[in-house]
Coordinates of C-alpha atoms in Angstrom, one line a residue:
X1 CA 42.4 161.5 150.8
X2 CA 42.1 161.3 154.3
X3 CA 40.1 158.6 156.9
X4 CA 36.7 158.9 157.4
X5 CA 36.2 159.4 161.1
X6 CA 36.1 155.8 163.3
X7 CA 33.2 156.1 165.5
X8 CA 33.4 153.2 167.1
X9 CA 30.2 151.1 165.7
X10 CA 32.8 148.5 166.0
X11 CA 32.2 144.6 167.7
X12 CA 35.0 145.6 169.9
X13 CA 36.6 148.4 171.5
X14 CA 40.0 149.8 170.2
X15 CA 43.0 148.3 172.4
X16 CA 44.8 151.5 173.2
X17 CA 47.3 149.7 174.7
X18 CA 48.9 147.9 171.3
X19 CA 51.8 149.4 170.4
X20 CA 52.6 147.2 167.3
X21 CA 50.5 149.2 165.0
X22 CA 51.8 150.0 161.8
X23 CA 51.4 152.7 158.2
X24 CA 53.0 151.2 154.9
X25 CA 52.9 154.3 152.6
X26 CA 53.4 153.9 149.0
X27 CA 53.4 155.4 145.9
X28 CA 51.6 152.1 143.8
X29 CA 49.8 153.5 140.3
X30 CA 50.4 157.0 139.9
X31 CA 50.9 158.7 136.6
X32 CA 54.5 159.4 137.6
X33 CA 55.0 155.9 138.4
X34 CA 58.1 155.6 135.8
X35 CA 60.1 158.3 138.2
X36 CA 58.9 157.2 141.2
X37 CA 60.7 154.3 140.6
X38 CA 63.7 155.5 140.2
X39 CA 63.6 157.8 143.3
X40 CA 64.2 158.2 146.9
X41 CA 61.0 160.1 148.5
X42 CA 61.4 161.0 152.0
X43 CA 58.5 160.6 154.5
X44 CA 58.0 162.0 157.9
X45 CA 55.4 161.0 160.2
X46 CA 53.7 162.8 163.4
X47 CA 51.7 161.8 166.7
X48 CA 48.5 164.3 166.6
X49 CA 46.2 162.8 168.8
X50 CA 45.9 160.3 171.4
X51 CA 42.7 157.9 170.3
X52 CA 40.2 156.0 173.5
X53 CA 38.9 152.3 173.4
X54 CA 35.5 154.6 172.0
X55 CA 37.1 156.2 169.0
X56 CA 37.4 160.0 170.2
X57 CA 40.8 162.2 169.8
X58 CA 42.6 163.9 171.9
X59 CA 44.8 165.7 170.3
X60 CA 48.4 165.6 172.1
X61 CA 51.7 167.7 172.1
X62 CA 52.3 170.9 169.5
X63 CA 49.1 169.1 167.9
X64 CA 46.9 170.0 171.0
X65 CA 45.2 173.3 169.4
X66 CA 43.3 171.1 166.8
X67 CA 40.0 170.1 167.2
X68 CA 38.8 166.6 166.4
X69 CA 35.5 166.7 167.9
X70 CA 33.6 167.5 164.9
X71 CA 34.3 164.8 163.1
X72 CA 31.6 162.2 161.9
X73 CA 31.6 159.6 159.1
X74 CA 30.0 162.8 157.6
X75 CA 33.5 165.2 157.7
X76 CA 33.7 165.7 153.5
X77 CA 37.0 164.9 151.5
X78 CA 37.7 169.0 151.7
X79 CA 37.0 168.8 155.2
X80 CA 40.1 165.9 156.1
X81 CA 42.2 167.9 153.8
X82 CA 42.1 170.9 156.1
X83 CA 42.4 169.4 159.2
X84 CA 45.6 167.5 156.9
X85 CA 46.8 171.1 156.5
X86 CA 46.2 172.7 159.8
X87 CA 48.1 169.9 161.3
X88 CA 50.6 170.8 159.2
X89 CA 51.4 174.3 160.0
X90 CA 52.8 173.1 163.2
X91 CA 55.2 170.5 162.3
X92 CA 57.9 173.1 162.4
X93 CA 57.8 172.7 166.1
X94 CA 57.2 169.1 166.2
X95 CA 59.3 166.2 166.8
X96 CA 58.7 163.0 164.3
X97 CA 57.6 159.5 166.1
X98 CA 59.4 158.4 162.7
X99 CA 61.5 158.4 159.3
X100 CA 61.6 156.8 156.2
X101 CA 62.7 156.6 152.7
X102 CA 60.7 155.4 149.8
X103 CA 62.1 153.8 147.0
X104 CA 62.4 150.7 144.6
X105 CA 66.0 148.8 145.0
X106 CA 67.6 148.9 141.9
X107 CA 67.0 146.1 139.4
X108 CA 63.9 145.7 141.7
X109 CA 60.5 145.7 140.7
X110 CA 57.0 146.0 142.5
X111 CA 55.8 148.8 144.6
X112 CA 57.9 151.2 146.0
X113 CA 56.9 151.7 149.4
X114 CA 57.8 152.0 153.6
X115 CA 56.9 150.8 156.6
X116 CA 56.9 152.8 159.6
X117 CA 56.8 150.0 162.5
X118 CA 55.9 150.0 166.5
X119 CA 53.5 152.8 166.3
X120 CA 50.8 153.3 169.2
X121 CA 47.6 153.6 168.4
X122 CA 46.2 157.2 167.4
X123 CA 46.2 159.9 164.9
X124 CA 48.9 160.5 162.9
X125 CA 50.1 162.8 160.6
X126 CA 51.9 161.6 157.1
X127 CA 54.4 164.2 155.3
X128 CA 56.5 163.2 152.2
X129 CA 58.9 165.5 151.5
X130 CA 59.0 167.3 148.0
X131 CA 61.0 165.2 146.1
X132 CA 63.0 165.3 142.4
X133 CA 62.9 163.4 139.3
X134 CA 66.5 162.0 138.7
X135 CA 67.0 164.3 136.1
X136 CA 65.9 167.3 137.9
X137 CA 63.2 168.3 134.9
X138 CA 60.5 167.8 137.6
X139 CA 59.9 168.1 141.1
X140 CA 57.0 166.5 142.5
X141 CA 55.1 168.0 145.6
X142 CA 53.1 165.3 147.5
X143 CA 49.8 166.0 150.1
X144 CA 49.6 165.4 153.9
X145 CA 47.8 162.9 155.0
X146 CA 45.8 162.3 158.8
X147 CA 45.8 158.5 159.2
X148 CA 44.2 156.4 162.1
X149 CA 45.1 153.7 164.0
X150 CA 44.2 151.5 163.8
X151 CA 41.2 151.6 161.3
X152 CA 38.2 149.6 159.5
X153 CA 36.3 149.1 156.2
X154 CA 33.7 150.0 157.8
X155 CA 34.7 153.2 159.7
X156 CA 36.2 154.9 155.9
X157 CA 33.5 153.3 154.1
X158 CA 30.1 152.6 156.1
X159 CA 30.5 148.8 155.0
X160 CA 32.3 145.8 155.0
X161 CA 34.1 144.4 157.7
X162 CA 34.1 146.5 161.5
X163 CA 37.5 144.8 162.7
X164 CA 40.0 147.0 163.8
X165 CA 42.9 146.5 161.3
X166 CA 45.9 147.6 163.1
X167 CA 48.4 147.7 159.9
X168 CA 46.9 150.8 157.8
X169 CA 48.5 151.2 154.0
X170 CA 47.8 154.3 152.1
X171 CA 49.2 155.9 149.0
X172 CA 50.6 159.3 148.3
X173 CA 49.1 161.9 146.0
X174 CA 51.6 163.9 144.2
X175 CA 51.5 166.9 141.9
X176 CA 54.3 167.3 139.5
X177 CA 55.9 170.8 138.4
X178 CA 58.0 171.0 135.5
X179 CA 61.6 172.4 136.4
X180 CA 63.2 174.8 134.2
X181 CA 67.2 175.5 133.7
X182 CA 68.3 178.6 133.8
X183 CA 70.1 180.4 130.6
X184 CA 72.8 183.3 130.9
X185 CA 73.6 184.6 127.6
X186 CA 76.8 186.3 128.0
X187 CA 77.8 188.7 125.3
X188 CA 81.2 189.4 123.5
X189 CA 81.4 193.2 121.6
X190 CA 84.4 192.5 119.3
X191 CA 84.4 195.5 117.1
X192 CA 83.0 199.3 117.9

């Protein structure tokens, strides 16, 4: 779920100094596409880490507890999803680099998704806000994501292409919980 860690094997270094970077998040192919569609999901995103022309994080602001140095193209699927949810807990006391909302136009159709634009290079942190169908019969809970830019093929997967891409897309994971109503059952006594 998360970005393998970017080493820099790379041709060239990472230009820290960009600051045209960007993260389209969307919610393309998902089992709840036909809701998804129809609604307005709310996404959040966080600076956690600073990142050097070599590929090593330094993690900056309410952020700067975490440890990055362990991670290697060998940091496991569970392993992102912790450091996802340890930079979580402090996003209370963080401030967002950025706001967004996704959603589909109505009468639209394609993928409903966002752009958060003019971002610096670094770690960040994605958090879409738990969001309702427009019925309210379910609410779906999406997962944190750490994101890097800018990113490779070859740095998340080991092949391909080792060009910095400076425009990283990724799409959300959501779990859905059914939502029940409440019932009062108010009774009458007539006769005694």
């Amino acid at each position: 779920p998360c970005l393998a860690y970017m080493r820099t094997r790379a041709a060239i270094a990472i230009d820290t100094e960009k600051s045209d970077c960007s993260i389209t998040v969307s919610v393309e192919g998902s089992d709840f596409q036909e809701d998804f569609d129809k609604m307005s999901i709310p996404v959040s995103l966080y600076k956690g880490a600073d990142v050097d022309a070599t590929g090593e994080f330094t993690p900056i602001g309410e952020f700067s507890g975490m440890d990055f140095s362990g991670i290697g193209n060998a940091t496991t699927a569970d392993e992102w999803m912790g450091l996802a949810s340890e930079a979580y807990s402090f996003v209370e006391n963080a401030e967002a680099v950025g706001n967004v909302d996704i959603s589909l136009e109505e009468g639209s159709v394609g993928v409903a998704e966002a752009t958060f634009d003019n971002l610096e290079t670094g770690m960040y942190l994605v958090v879409p806000q738990e969001t309702f169908n427009p019925d309210y019969t379910v609410k779906y809970v999406f997962t944190p994501y750490l994101t890097a830019l800018p990113s490779s093929a070859y740095t998340t997967t080991g092949v391909g292409s080792d060009d910095w891409d400076y425009e990283t897309e990724i799409g959300l994971k959501a779990e859905a919980e059914q939502q029940y109503g409440r019932l009062e059952i108010t009774k009458r006594l007539l006769n005694y």
